[in-house]
Coordinates of C-alpha atoms and ligand atoms in Angstrom, one line a residue:
M1 CA 81.5 127.1 96.5
A2 CA 78.0 127.6 97.9
S3 CA 77.3 126.5 101.4
K4 CA 76.6 123.0 100.4
P5 CA 78.7 121.4 97.6
R6 CA 76.6 120.1 94.7
V7 CA 77.4 116.6 93.6
L8 CA 77.0 115.7 90.0
V9 CA 76.0 112.0 90.0
V10 CA 76.6 110.3 86.7
F11 CA 75.0 106.9 86.1
G12 CA 73.7 104.4 83.5
G13 CA 76.2 104.3 80.7
D14 CA 76.4 102.6 77.3
S15 CA 77.6 99.3 78.8
P16 CA 76.3 95.9 79.9
E17 CA 76.2 97.2 83.4
H18 CA 73.7 100.0 82.6
E19 CA 70.9 98.5 84.7
I20 CA 73.1 97.8 87.7
S21 CA 74.5 101.3 87.5
C22 CA 70.9 102.7 87.7
V23 CA 70.3 100.6 90.8
T24 CA 73.5 101.9 92.3
A25 CA 72.3 105.5 91.6
A26 CA 69.0 104.6 93.4
G27 CA 71.0 103.4 96.4
V28 CA 73.1 106.5 96.5
A29 CA 70.0 108.7 96.1
S30 CA 68.6 107.3 99.3
A31 CA 71.9 107.3 101.2
I32 CA 73.7 110.6 100.3
D33 CA 73.5 113.0 103.2
P34 CA 71.1 115.8 102.2
G35 CA 72.3 117.9 105.1
R36 CA 75.8 118.0 103.5
Y37 CA 75.2 117.9 99.8
D38 CA 73.0 119.1 97.0
T39 CA 72.7 116.8 94.0
C40 CA 72.3 116.9 90.3
W41 CA 71.5 113.6 88.5
V42 CA 72.7 113.0 85.0
G43 CA 72.0 109.6 83.3
I44 CA 73.8 108.3 80.3
A45 CA 71.3 106.4 78.2
R46 CA 72.1 103.4 76.1
G47 CA 73.5 104.8 72.9
G48 CA 75.4 107.5 74.9
A49 CA 73.0 110.4 75.3
W50 CA 73.4 112.5 78.4
V51 CA 70.1 113.5 80.0
S52 CA 68.8 115.2 83.2
V53 CA 66.9 112.8 85.5
D54 CA 64.9 114.0 88.5
E55 CA 65.7 112.5 91.9
D56 CA 62.4 110.7 92.3
T57 CA 62.9 108.8 89.1
V58 CA 66.4 107.8 90.2
R59 CA 65.0 106.6 93.5
S60 CA 62.5 104.4 91.7
Y61 CA 65.1 102.3 89.8
R62 CA 65.1 98.7 90.9
I63 CA 65.6 95.3 89.4
A64 CA 62.4 93.2 89.8
P65 CA 61.2 90.1 87.9
G66 CA 60.6 91.2 84.3
L67 CA 61.8 94.7 85.1
L68 CA 65.1 96.3 84.4
P69 CA 65.7 100.0 85.0
A70 CA 67.1 102.1 82.2
V71 CA 67.8 105.8 81.6
D72 CA 65.1 107.2 79.3
P73 CA 66.9 108.8 76.3
G74 CA 63.9 111.0 75.7
L75 CA 64.5 113.1 78.9
P76 CA 65.9 116.6 78.4
S77 CA 69.6 116.6 77.2
A78 CA 72.1 117.5 79.9
L79 CA 75.2 119.6 79.1
L80 CA 78.4 120.2 81.0
V81 CA 79.6 123.7 80.6
R82 CA 82.9 125.1 81.8
R83 CA 82.5 128.7 82.7
P84 CA 85.2 131.1 84.0
G85 CA 83.9 130.6 87.6
G86 CA 83.4 126.8 87.5
V87 CA 81.4 124.0 85.9
E88 CA 77.6 124.1 85.4
V89 CA 75.2 121.5 84.3
A90 CA 72.4 122.8 82.1
Q91 CA 69.5 121.4 80.1
L92 CA 69.0 121.9 76.4
D93 CA 65.4 123.0 75.7
G94 CA 65.2 123.3 71.9
E95 CA 68.0 125.7 71.2
R96 CA 68.1 127.3 74.7
L97 CA 70.1 126.3 77.7
T98 CA 67.9 126.3 80.8
G99 CA 68.2 125.4 84.4
A100 CA 72.0 125.8 84.7
V101 CA 73.3 124.8 88.2
P102 CA 76.8 125.0 89.4
V103 CA 78.4 121.6 90.3
D104 CA 81.4 121.1 92.6
I105 CA 82.3 117.5 92.2
A106 CA 81.3 114.4 90.2
L107 CA 80.4 111.0 91.6
I108 CA 80.9 108.6 88.7
L109 CA 78.7 105.5 89.2
L110 CA 79.6 103.8 85.9
H111 CA 81.4 100.5 85.4
G112 CA 83.7 99.2 82.6
P113 CA 84.7 101.0 79.4
Y114 CA 83.8 104.7 79.2
G115 CA 83.2 104.8 83.0
E116 CA 85.9 103.1 84.8
D117 CA 88.7 103.3 82.2
G118 CA 89.9 106.9 82.4
T119 CA 87.8 108.3 79.6
I120 CA 85.1 110.2 81.6
Q121 CA 87.8 111.0 84.2
G122 CA 89.7 112.8 81.3
L123 CA 86.5 114.7 80.5
F124 CA 86.3 116.0 84.1
E125 CA 90.0 116.8 84.2
M126 CA 89.5 118.9 81.1
H127 CA 86.7 120.7 82.9
G128 CA 88.6 121.2 86.1
L129 CA 85.9 119.3 87.9
P130 CA 87.0 117.1 90.9
Y131 CA 85.6 113.6 90.8
V132 CA 85.5 110.6 93.1
G133 CA 87.9 107.8 92.3
A134 CA 91.0 107.0 90.4
G135 CA 92.5 109.4 87.9
V136 CA 93.0 109.0 84.2
F137 CA 96.1 106.8 84.1
S138 CA 95.3 104.7 87.1
S139 CA 91.7 104.1 85.9
A140 CA 93.0 103.1 82.4
A141 CA 95.7 100.8 83.9
C142 CA 93.3 99.0 86.2
Q143 CA 90.8 98.5 83.4
D144 CA 93.4 96.8 81.2
K145 CA 94.2 93.4 82.7
I146 CA 97.5 93.2 80.6
A147 CA 98.7 96.7 81.7
M148 CA 97.6 96.0 85.3
N149 CA 99.6 92.7 85.4
L150 CA 102.7 94.4 84.0
I151 CA 102.6 97.1 86.6
L152 CA 101.8 94.7 89.5
A153 CA 104.6 92.4 88.5
A154 CA 107.1 95.3 88.1
A155 CA 106.2 96.2 91.7
G156 CA 107.1 92.7 92.8
L157 CA 103.5 91.7 93.5
P158 CA 102.2 88.2 92.7
V159 CA 100.1 87.7 89.6
G160 CA 99.5 84.3 88.0
P161 CA 101.0 83.2 84.7
Y162 CA 99.4 84.7 81.6
I163 CA 100.0 85.9 78.1
G164 CA 98.7 89.1 76.5
I165 CA 97.5 89.0 72.9
S166 CA 97.3 92.2 71.0
D167 CA 95.0 92.6 68.0
A168 CA 98.1 92.6 65.7
D169 CA 99.5 89.5 67.4
W170 CA 96.4 87.5 66.6
R171 CA 95.8 88.8 63.1
W172 CA 99.4 88.4 61.9
D173 CA 101.0 85.6 63.9
R174 CA 98.4 83.4 65.4
Q175 CA 100.7 80.4 65.4
A176 CA 103.2 82.2 67.6
V177 CA 100.4 83.1 70.0
L178 CA 99.3 79.5 70.3
A179 CA 102.9 78.4 70.8
K180 CA 103.3 80.8 73.6
A181 CA 100.0 79.7 75.2
A182 CA 101.3 76.1 75.2
A183 CA 103.5 77.0 78.1
L184 CA 100.3 77.6 80.3
V185 CA 98.7 74.7 82.2
Y186 CA 95.0 74.1 81.6
P187 CA 92.3 75.1 82.5
L188 CA 92.9 78.5 81.0
F189 CA 90.8 81.7 81.4
V190 CA 90.4 83.7 78.3
K191 CA 89.2 87.3 78.8
P192 CA 88.8 90.5 76.9
A193 CA 91.7 92.6 78.2
R194 CA 89.5 95.6 79.1
G195 CA 86.2 93.9 79.9
G196 CA 84.3 93.5 83.1
S197 CA 81.3 91.7 84.7
S198 CA 82.8 88.5 83.4
I199 CA 81.4 89.3 79.9
G200 CA 83.3 87.5 77.1
I201 CA 85.2 85.3 79.5
S202 CA 85.6 81.5 78.9
R203 CA 87.1 78.8 81.0
V204 CA 89.0 76.5 78.5
E205 CA 89.7 72.9 79.4
A206 CA 91.6 71.8 76.3
Q207 CA 93.8 73.3 73.6
A208 CA 91.3 72.4 70.9
D209 CA 88.9 75.1 72.3
L210 CA 91.5 77.9 72.8
A211 CA 91.2 79.6 69.5
A212 CA 87.4 79.8 69.7
A213 CA 87.6 81.3 73.2
I214 CA 90.1 83.9 71.9
E215 CA 87.6 84.8 69.1
T216 CA 84.8 85.1 71.7
A217 CA 86.8 87.4 73.9
R218 CA 87.8 89.4 70.7
R219 CA 84.1 90.2 70.1
H220 CA 84.4 92.5 73.2
D221 CA 88.0 93.7 72.9
P222 CA 90.6 93.2 70.2
N223 CA 93.1 92.7 73.0
V224 CA 92.8 89.5 74.9
I225 CA 94.5 88.0 78.0
V226 CA 94.9 84.3 78.5
E227 CA 95.5 83.3 82.1
Q228 CA 96.5 80.0 83.6
G229 CA 93.5 79.0 85.8
F230 CA 93.8 78.6 89.5
T231 CA 92.1 75.5 90.8
D232 CA 91.5 75.0 94.5
M233 CA 91.5 78.6 95.1
R234 CA 89.2 80.9 97.1
E235 CA 88.1 84.3 95.8
V236 CA 88.8 86.9 98.5
E237 CA 88.1 90.6 98.0
C238 CA 89.2 93.7 99.9
G239 CA 87.9 97.2 100.0
V240 CA 90.5 100.0 99.9
L241 CA 90.2 103.7 100.5
V242 CA 93.0 105.9 99.4
D243 CA 93.3 109.4 100.8
R244 CA 96.4 111.5 100.0
R245 CA 96.1 113.1 103.5
E246 CA 96.9 109.7 105.0
A247 CA 100.2 107.9 104.7
A248 CA 98.8 104.5 103.8
P249 CA 95.5 103.2 102.3
A250 CA 92.7 102.1 104.6
V251 CA 91.7 98.5 104.1
S252 CA 88.4 96.9 105.0
A253 CA 87.4 93.5 106.3
L254 CA 87.8 90.8 103.7
G255 CA 84.9 89.3 101.8
E256 CA 84.8 85.9 100.2
I257 CA 82.8 85.0 97.2
R258 CA 81.6 81.4 97.2
V259 CA 80.0 80.2 94.0
N260 CA 78.0 77.2 95.1
K261 CA 77.4 75.6 91.8
V262 CA 79.8 72.9 90.7
D263 CA 82.1 73.8 87.8
K264 CA 81.0 77.3 87.6
F265 CA 83.0 80.5 88.0
Y266 CA 81.9 84.0 89.0
D267 CA 80.2 84.8 85.7
F268 CA 77.7 87.4 84.7
E269 CA 74.8 85.2 85.7
A270 CA 76.2 84.6 89.2
K271 CA 77.1 88.2 89.6
Y272 CA 73.7 89.8 88.8
L273 CA 71.0 87.4 87.9
A274 CA 71.1 84.3 90.0
E275 CA 72.2 85.5 93.4
E276 CA 71.3 82.2 95.0
Q277 CA 74.4 80.8 93.2
V278 CA 76.7 83.0 95.3
D279 CA 77.3 83.5 99.0
L280 CA 79.2 86.5 100.2
V281 CA 81.0 85.6 103.4
I282 CA 82.1 88.6 105.5
P283 CA 84.5 88.5 107.1
A284 CA 86.2 85.8 105.0
P285 CA 87.2 83.0 107.3
L286 CA 90.9 82.8 106.5
E287 CA 93.9 81.8 108.5
P288 CA 95.4 85.0 110.0
D289 CA 98.6 84.7 107.9
L290 CA 96.7 84.5 104.6
A291 CA 94.3 87.3 105.7
R292 CA 97.2 89.6 106.5
E293 CA 98.8 88.8 103.2
A294 CA 95.6 89.5 101.3
V295 CA 95.2 92.9 103.0
R296 CA 98.9 93.8 102.5
L297 CA 98.6 93.0 98.8
A298 CA 95.4 95.0 98.4
A299 CA 97.0 98.1 99.8
A300 CA 100.3 97.5 97.8
A301 CA 98.4 97.0 94.6
C302 CA 96.6 100.3 94.9
Q303 CA 99.8 102.1 95.6
A304 CA 101.6 100.4 92.6
L305 CA 98.7 101.4 90.3
G306 CA 98.3 105.0 91.7
V307 CA 94.7 104.5 92.8
E308 CA 92.9 107.4 94.3
G309 CA 89.7 107.3 96.3
L310 CA 88.5 103.7 96.2
A311 CA 89.2 100.3 94.8
R312 CA 88.2 96.7 95.4
V313 CA 91.1 94.4 95.1
D314 CA 90.2 90.8 94.2
T315 CA 92.6 88.0 95.1
F316 CA 92.9 84.3 94.6
V317 CA 93.9 82.6 97.8
T318 CA 95.7 79.3 97.2
A319 CA 97.7 76.8 99.2
A320 CA 100.8 78.3 97.5
G321 CA 99.9 81.8 98.6
V322 CA 97.8 84.8 97.6
Y323 CA 97.7 86.2 94.0
I324 CA 96.1 89.4 92.8
N325 CA 93.4 88.8 90.2
E326 CA 92.3 92.4 89.6
V327 CA 91.8 95.9 90.9
N328 CA 88.4 97.5 90.3
T329 CA 88.4 101.3 90.5
M330 CA 84.6 101.5 90.4
P331 CA 83.5 98.4 92.2
G332 CA 79.8 97.3 92.5
F333 CA 78.3 99.9 94.7
T334 CA 74.7 99.1 95.3
P335 CA 73.9 98.8 99.1
R336 CA 74.0 95.0 98.6
S337 CA 77.3 94.9 96.8
L338 CA 80.4 93.5 98.4
F339 CA 82.3 96.8 98.6
P340 CA 79.8 98.7 100.7
R341 CA 79.2 95.6 102.8
V342 CA 82.9 95.0 103.7
W343 CA 83.1 98.6 104.7
A344 CA 79.9 98.3 106.8
A345 CA 81.5 95.3 108.5
S346 CA 84.5 97.5 109.2
G347 CA 82.3 100.2 110.9
L348 CA 81.8 102.5 107.9
A349 CA 78.1 102.7 107.0
Y350 CA 77.0 103.3 103.4
T351 CA 76.1 107.0 103.9
D352 CA 79.4 107.6 105.7
L353 CA 81.3 105.8 102.9
V354 CA 79.7 108.1 100.3
T355 CA 80.5 111.2 102.4
R356 CA 84.1 110.0 102.9
L357 CA 84.6 109.5 99.2
I358 CA 83.2 112.9 98.3
E359 CA 85.3 114.7 101.0
E360 CA 88.5 113.0 99.9
A361 CA 87.9 114.0 96.3
L362 CA 87.1 117.6 97.3
A363 CA 90.3 117.8 99.2
R364 CA 92.5 116.8 96.2
P365 CA 94.5 119.4 94.4
Q366 CA 93.7 120.0 90.7
G367 CA 96.1 119.2 88.0
L368 CA 99.0 116.8 88.2
R369 CA 99.0 115.2 91.6
Ligands
ADP401 N1 93.1 82.8 86.4 C1 91.9 82.4 86.9 N2 91.8 81.2 87.6 C2 90.6 80.8 88.1 N3 89.4 81.5 88.0 C3 89.5 82.7 87.3 C4 90.7 83.2 86.8 N4 90.4 84.4 86.2 C5 89.1 84.6 86.4 N5 88.5 83.6 87.1 C6 87.1 83.5 87.4 O1 86.4 84.4 86.5 C7 85.8 85.5 87.2 C8 85.8 86.7 86.4 O2 87.2 87.1 86.1 P1 87.8 88.5 86.3 O3 89.2 88.5 85.8 O4 87.5 89.0 87.7 O5 86.9 89.4 85.2 P2 86.0 90.6 85.4 O6 86.8 91.8 85.2 O7 85.0 90.5 84.2 O8 85.3 90.6 86.7 C9 86.6 85.5 88.5 O9 85.8 86.2 89.5 C10 86.8 84.0 88.8 O10 85.7 83.4 89.3
MG402 MG1 86.3 90.4 88.6

């Protein structure tokens, strides 16, 4: 490795979170420590093309009224090449490869399918390139809400009542699915099993609307999860850092999401477009017993799911106790997102958080871990 490791930062992606990923990349571009790391920026455009983006362009990405940043698919193609001595990123200029630079580690700033679900992690495993964040299986398990609930429940961790509906279940035996769902108490939350950003999720108040909500979720994923809704709950999230050189995961201060619009859940609009609908309260004002339980569950969930690097564990805090909603292995990571903010509240500033994640990933052994 050269004196400074070169970090391949991958952002954009062919997903509904393309723009937010570009903004995250801009945040990382201003924060990553230039004294420690060189960088190489690769954007995945809508449609999937990989292109080389210069750092000034990355820094310019921001969301403003009428303006959403996007990776320009017309930029020079970027290629990942595995050579005997390591991995290089090159540009394709006509039929020639130019500008090849060695890269030592990947920082994946993508969310959802083909970013957070083990697919790109598998690509980097095949190239022998270390990367920040959870590995192939853990990423896939955390992306799939049915698989995640099975693993969490098997580890004795609390998840709410739900049913999983495979594509085959719905196409061949819809009546059996609806009969099973009748055991759940309304309201229900119907979700694509492997979605994100609340896309395709419906809150269903009555049985008459269930089938339509399942069809809506199926437009995003043929596999669907139907959950019993928690009412009177608080949404509390915890940042977790997992480093195999330490015996236990590190946990951050808790953050609470308060959606301050009646009858509304934390949907896509509240997450990204109408920030005035949401307050992030850090630290979450919880009774000490509940706070301890949320933090304990956050660490235990990451261990059960084999998370490496980082995760944000989202819980529902109710009078009956704390339940795990989901584990995100690439949580929102703009400087204003909850994950960096709960770490800042715990004494770890954004730049140091990025450094810590990169150093942890560089210290991991290659191969099966
Ligand atoms: N079982 C549930 N009970 C109550 N609210 C829920 C439930 N499941 C989801 N929600 C609401 O919907 C939001 C999005 O659901 P979530 O499972 O986190 O999906 P995503 O992976 O898209 O973020 C949650 O933040 C919460 O506001
Ligand atoms: Mg969520």
